[in-house]
Short mmCIF file of C-alpha atoms in Angstrom, two decimals:
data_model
loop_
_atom_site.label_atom_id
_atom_site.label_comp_id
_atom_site.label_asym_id
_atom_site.label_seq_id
_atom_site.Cartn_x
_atom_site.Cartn_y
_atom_site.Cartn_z
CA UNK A 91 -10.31 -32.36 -20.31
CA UNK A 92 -13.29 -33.85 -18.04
CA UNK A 93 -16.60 -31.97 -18.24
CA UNK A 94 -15.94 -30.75 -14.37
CA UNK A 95 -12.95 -29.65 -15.42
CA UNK A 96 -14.46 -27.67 -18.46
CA UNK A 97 -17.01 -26.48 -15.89
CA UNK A 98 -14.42 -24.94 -12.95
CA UNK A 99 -11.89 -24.00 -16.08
CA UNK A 100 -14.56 -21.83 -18.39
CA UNK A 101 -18.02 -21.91 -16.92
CA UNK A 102 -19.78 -19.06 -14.78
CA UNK A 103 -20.46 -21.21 -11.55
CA UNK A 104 -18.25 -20.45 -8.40
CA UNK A 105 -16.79 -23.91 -7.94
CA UNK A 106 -13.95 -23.82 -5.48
CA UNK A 107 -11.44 -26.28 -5.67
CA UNK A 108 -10.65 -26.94 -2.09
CA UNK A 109 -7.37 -28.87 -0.98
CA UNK A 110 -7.02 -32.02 1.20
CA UNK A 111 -7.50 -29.60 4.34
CA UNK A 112 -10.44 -27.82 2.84
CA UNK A 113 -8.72 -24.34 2.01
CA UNK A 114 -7.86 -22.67 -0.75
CA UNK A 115 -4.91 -19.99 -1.01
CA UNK A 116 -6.04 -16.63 -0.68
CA UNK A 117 -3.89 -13.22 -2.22
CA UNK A 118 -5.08 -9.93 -0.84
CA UNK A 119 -4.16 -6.82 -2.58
CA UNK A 120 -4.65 -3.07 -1.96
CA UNK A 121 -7.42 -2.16 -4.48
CA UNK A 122 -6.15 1.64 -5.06
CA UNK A 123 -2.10 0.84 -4.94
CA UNK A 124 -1.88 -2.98 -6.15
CA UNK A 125 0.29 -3.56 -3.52
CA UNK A 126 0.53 -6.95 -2.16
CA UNK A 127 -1.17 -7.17 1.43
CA UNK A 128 -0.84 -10.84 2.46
CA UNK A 129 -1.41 -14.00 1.60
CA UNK A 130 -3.93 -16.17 3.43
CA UNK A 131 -6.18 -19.23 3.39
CA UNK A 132 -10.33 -19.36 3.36
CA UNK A 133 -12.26 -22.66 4.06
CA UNK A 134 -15.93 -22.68 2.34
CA UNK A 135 -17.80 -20.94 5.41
CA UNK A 136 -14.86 -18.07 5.42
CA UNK A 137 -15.62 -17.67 1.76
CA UNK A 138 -19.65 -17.59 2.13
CA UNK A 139 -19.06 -15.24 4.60
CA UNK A 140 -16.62 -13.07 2.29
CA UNK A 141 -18.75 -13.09 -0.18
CA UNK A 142 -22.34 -12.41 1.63
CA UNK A 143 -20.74 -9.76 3.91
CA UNK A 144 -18.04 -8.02 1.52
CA UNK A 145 -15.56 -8.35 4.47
CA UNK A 146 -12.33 -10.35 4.14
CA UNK A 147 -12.95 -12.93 6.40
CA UNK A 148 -10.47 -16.25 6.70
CA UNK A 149 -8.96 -19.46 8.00
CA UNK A 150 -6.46 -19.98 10.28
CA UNK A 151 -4.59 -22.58 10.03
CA UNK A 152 -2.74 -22.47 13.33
CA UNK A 153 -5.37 -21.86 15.39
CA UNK A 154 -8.06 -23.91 13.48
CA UNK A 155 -9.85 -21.03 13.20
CA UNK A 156 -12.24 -18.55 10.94
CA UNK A 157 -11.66 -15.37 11.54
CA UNK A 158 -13.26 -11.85 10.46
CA UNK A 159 -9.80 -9.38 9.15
CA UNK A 160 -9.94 -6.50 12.02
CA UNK A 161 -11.88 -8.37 14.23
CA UNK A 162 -9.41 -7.67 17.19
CA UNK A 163 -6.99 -4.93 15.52
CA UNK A 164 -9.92 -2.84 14.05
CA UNK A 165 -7.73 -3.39 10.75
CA UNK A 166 -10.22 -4.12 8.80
CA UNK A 167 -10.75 -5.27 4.53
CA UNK A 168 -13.54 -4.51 2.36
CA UNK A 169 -13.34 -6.74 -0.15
CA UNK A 170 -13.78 -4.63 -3.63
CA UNK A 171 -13.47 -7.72 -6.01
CA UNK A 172 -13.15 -11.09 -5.70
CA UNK A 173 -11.51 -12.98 -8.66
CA UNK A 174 -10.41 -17.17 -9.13
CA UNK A 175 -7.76 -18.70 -11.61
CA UNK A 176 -8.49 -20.94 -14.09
CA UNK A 177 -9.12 -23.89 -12.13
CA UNK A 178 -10.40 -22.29 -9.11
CA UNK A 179 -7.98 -23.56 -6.31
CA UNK A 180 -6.80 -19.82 -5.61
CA UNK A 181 -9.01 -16.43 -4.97
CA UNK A 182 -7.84 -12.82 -5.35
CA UNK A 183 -9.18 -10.22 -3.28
CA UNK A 184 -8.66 -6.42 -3.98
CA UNK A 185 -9.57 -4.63 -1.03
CA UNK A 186 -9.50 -1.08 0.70
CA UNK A 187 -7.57 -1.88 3.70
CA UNK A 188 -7.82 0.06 6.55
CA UNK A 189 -4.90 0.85 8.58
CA UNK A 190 -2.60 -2.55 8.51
CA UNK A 191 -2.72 -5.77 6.65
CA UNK A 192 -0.02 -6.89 8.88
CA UNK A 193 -0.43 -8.37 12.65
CA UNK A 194 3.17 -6.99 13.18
CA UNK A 195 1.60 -3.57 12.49
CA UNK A 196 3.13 -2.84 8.81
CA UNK A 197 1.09 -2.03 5.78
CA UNK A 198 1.83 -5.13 4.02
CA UNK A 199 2.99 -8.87 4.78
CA UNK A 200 6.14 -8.49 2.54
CA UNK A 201 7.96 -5.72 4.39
CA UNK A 202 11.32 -8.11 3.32
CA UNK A 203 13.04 -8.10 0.14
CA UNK A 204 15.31 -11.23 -0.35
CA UNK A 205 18.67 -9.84 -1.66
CA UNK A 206 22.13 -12.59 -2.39
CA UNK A 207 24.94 -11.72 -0.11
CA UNK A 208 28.49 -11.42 -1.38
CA UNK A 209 28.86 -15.20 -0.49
CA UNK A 210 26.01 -16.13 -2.27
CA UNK A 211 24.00 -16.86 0.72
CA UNK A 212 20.49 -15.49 0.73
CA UNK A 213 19.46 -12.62 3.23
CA UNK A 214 16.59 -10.22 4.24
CA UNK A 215 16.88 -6.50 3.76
CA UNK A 216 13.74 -4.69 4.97
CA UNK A 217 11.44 -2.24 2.87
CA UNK A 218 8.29 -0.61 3.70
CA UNK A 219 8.66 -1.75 6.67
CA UNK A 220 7.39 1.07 8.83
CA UNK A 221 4.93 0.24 11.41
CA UNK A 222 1.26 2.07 11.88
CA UNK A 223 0.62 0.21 15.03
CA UNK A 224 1.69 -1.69 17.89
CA UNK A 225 0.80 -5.09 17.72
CA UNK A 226 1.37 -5.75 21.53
CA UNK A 227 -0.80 -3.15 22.05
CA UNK A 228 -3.34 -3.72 19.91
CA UNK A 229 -3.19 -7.86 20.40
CA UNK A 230 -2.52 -7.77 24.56
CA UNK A 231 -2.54 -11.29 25.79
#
């Protein structure tokens, strides 16, 4: 093991192990429930920003974009912990959401559970999959 990676795998500096594109994979959970809420992406200025402002903020990868969480659907994250694996090329966030995690408008980003068919085929069934907005209301275009 190389002395960085002794560093990033056991040391106490925050040493984010971006990829090729300059993200790293983000998991957001509910901090009360555990429940999943999405997964994501954060550059270095989306983490800074997370960190300094205890807001989820993130990168967008089809838009090329940071972005604050809530910033247009008021559905906002405030970030209660912040973890990293071992090697620092994923972060955790447990959060108190407010309202939806969701831009379809349902709590979480897994409102499908993949169930096998009687043909073996794989299919969708969906769960928790109540809405607590509109998202063409909320995200008019």
């Amino acid at each position: 093991m190389s002395s960085s990676s002794v560093e990033r795998e056991e040391g106490l500096a925050f040493l984010p192990k971006f990829d090729a594109a300059g993200l790293v994979t983000c998991v957001t959970t509910d901090a009360a429930s555990g429940d999943v809420l999405m997964v994501a992406h954060m550059n270095d200025e989306a983490l800074r920003k997370t960190v300094a402002t205890g807001e989820a903020w993130y990168f967008s990868r089809s838009r090329n974009a940071l972005w604050r969480k809530g910033e247009s659907s008021g559905q906002t994250q405030r970030v209660i912990e912040m973890r990293t694996d071992c090697d620092q090329d994923a972060v955790w966030l447990r959060v108190e959401q407010t309202g939806a995690a969701c831009h379809t408008g349902r709590h979480s980003c897994f409102y499908r559970k993949v169930e096998t068919a009687e043909d073996g085929a794989a299919r969708l069934v969906f769960v928790d999959a109540d809405r607590l907005f509109d998202p063409a209301a909320v995200y008019r275009k």
